[in-house]
Tab-separated table of C-alpha atoms in Angstrom:
chain	number	residue	atom	x	y	z
D	18	MET	CA	42.890	161.626	34.808
D	19	ALA	CA	46.477	162.803	34.191
D	20	ASP	CA	49.093	160.318	33.075
D	21	VAL	CA	51.581	160.079	35.970
D	22	ARG	CA	53.772	157.357	34.485
D	23	PRO	CA	57.369	158.346	33.735
D	24	PRO	CA	58.620	157.991	30.171
D	25	SER	CA	59.547	154.440	29.268
D	26	ASN	CA	63.239	155.289	29.198
D	27	ALA	CA	63.231	157.072	32.569
D	28	VAL	CA	65.160	154.346	34.335
D	29	GLN	CA	67.811	154.314	31.632
D	30	ALA	CA	68.087	158.114	31.667
D	31	ILE	CA	68.595	158.247	35.426
D	32	ALA	CA	71.123	155.400	35.372
D	33	ALA	CA	72.946	157.107	32.492
D	34	THR	CA	73.528	160.194	34.662
D	35	ALA	CA	75.117	157.937	37.274
D	36	LEU	CA	77.260	156.257	34.600
D	37	ARG	CA	78.613	159.633	33.513
D	38	ALA	CA	79.281	160.666	37.118
D	39	GLU	CA	81.092	157.423	37.969
D	40	GLN	CA	83.124	157.636	34.773
D	41	ALA	CA	84.292	161.127	35.771
D	42	ARG	CA	85.037	159.872	39.294
D	43	MET	CA	87.185	157.032	37.914
D	44	ARG	CA	89.083	159.507	35.722
D	45	ILE	CA	89.929	161.648	38.774
D	46	ILE	CA	90.968	158.605	40.809
D	47	ALA	CA	93.218	157.453	37.962
D	48	GLU	CA	94.833	160.900	37.874
D	49	ASN	CA	95.417	160.737	41.630
D	50	ILE	CA	97.052	157.307	41.346
D	51	ALA	CA	99.181	158.417	38.397
D	52	ASN	CA	100.520	161.338	40.434
D	53	ALA	CA	100.960	159.494	43.747
D	54	ASN	CA	104.748	159.809	43.535
D	55	SER	CA	105.006	163.213	41.838
D	56	THR	CA	107.104	165.771	43.653
D	57	SER	CA	107.543	169.470	43.082
D	58	ARG	CA	109.697	170.692	40.214
D	59	SER	CA	111.254	173.338	42.422
D	60	PRO	CA	113.041	172.977	45.771
D	61	GLY	CA	110.630	173.310	48.694
D	62	GLY	CA	107.595	173.554	46.380
D	63	ASP	CA	104.307	171.753	46.787
D	64	PRO	CA	103.792	168.405	45.043
D	65	TYR	CA	100.633	167.128	43.371
D	66	ARG	CA	97.574	167.612	45.568
D	67	ARG	CA	94.923	164.883	45.606
D	68	GLN	CA	91.703	165.814	43.799
D	69	VAL	CA	88.216	164.990	45.114
D	70	PRO	CA	85.055	164.946	42.962
D	71	VAL	CA	81.931	166.739	44.189
D	72	PHE	CA	78.530	165.378	43.159
D	73	GLU	CA	75.099	167.010	43.211
D	74	PRO	CA	71.596	165.824	42.427
D	75	LEU	CA	70.523	166.429	38.854
D	76	ARG	CA	66.877	167.013	38.040
D	77	THR	CA	65.942	165.497	34.680
D	78	GLU	CA	62.664	164.911	32.881
D	79	ALA	CA	62.928	161.299	33.989
D	80	GLY	CA	63.520	162.067	37.669
D	81	GLN	CA	66.398	162.609	40.048
D	82	GLY	CA	69.863	161.795	38.681
D	83	VAL	CA	73.367	162.771	39.690
D	84	LYS	CA	76.219	164.779	38.189
D	85	MET	CA	79.747	165.743	39.079
D	86	VAL	CA	79.793	169.524	39.405
D	87	ARG	CA	83.420	170.234	40.285
D	88	VAL	CA	86.695	168.854	41.505
D	89	LEU	CA	88.225	170.185	44.706
D	90	PRO	CA	91.782	169.799	45.982
D	91	ASP	CA	92.133	167.687	49.137
D	92	GLN	CA	93.456	170.059	51.800
D	93	SER	CA	95.050	167.357	53.964
D	94	GLU	CA	98.724	167.733	54.814
D	95	PHE	CA	101.469	166.548	52.517
D	96	LYS	CA	103.718	163.732	53.680
D	97	THR	CA	107.367	164.628	54.148
D	98	GLU	CA	110.487	162.551	53.748
D	99	TYR	CA	114.067	163.396	54.646
D	100	ASP	CA	116.122	163.230	51.444
D	101	PRO	CA	118.627	166.114	51.256
D	102	GLY	CA	119.926	164.951	47.864
D	103	HIS	CA	116.529	165.145	46.162
D	104	PRO	CA	116.073	168.052	43.710
D	105	SER	CA	112.785	169.031	45.425
D	106	ALA	CA	114.217	169.068	48.962
D	107	ASP	CA	113.762	172.235	50.975
D	108	ALA	CA	116.559	174.002	52.906
D	109	ASN	CA	116.211	171.458	55.753
D	110	GLY	CA	116.500	168.461	53.401
D	111	TYR	CA	112.819	167.466	53.481
D	112	VAL	CA	110.836	166.604	50.374
D	113	LYS	CA	107.075	167.091	50.325
D	114	LEU	CA	105.230	164.088	48.904
D	115	PRO	CA	101.673	164.083	47.515
D	116	ASN	CA	98.777	163.580	49.907
D	117	VAL	CA	97.629	160.596	47.824
D	118	ASN	CA	97.199	157.231	49.546
D	119	THR	CA	97.175	154.620	46.778
D	120	LEU	CA	95.332	152.106	48.972
D	121	ILE	CA	92.460	154.545	49.498
D	122	GLU	CA	92.472	155.456	45.810
D	123	SER	CA	92.343	151.769	44.858
D	124	LEU	CA	89.389	151.209	47.168
D	125	ASP	CA	87.642	154.286	45.765
D	126	MET	CA	88.280	152.999	42.241
D	127	ARG	CA	86.773	149.620	43.086
D	128	SER	CA	83.743	151.350	44.617
D	129	ALA	CA	83.305	153.498	41.500
D	130	GLN	CA	83.632	150.421	39.262
D	131	ARG	CA	80.965	148.578	41.228
D	132	ALA	CA	78.618	151.546	41.095
D	133	TYR	CA	79.207	151.810	37.346
D	134	GLU	CA	78.487	148.081	36.912
D	135	ALA	CA	75.348	148.358	39.035
D	136	ASN	CA	74.010	151.166	36.856
D	137	LEU	CA	74.812	149.193	33.710
D	138	ASN	CA	72.826	146.304	35.186
D	139	VAL	CA	69.920	148.650	35.847
D	140	ILE	CA	69.911	149.742	32.202
D	141	GLU	CA	70.198	146.161	30.926
D	142	THR	CA	67.419	144.931	33.236
D	143	ALA	CA	65.077	147.772	32.287
D	144	ARG	CA	65.681	147.091	28.620
D	145	ALA	CA	65.080	143.368	29.067
D	146	MET	CA	61.829	144.088	30.919
D	147	GLU	CA	60.654	146.392	28.131
D	148	LEU	CA	61.474	143.772	25.489
D	149	ARG	CA	59.699	141.081	27.491
D	150	THR	CA	56.657	143.349	27.829
D	151	LEU	CA	56.606	143.879	24.059
D	152	ASP	CA	56.827	140.105	23.540
D	153	LEU	CA	53.842	139.591	25.856
D	154	ILE	CA	51.817	142.262	24.034
D	155	ARG	CA	52.503	140.651	20.656
D	156	LYS	CA	51.167	137.273	21.795
């Protein structure tokens, strides 16, 4: 009969793919927050555009994981503010502001942190179970 058991480190390998994906997600969110107040360097130009990570399933020897495959710009509209004295103001006196909502970014960051922590717990629990199994075998 064929051995259908996954490798002993399968759980850790799958969780590690999620750790890498969440780490990349947090990096993008941090960039969005850092640029939440960035305006264009030229009058009437576009400011920083919010970035959004795109994830896909990742097939590994251990099973189905996840990976970030690309980052896409958020195509939602920029906010505008009337400030004719601003260096980035257009001919009508309006300044385009980034389409970054710091509240949403903060919530996304917290979600990514919790997912990262959950995957760390998976790795720690799997390791503890393996060590406990080895202890039982030795007795």
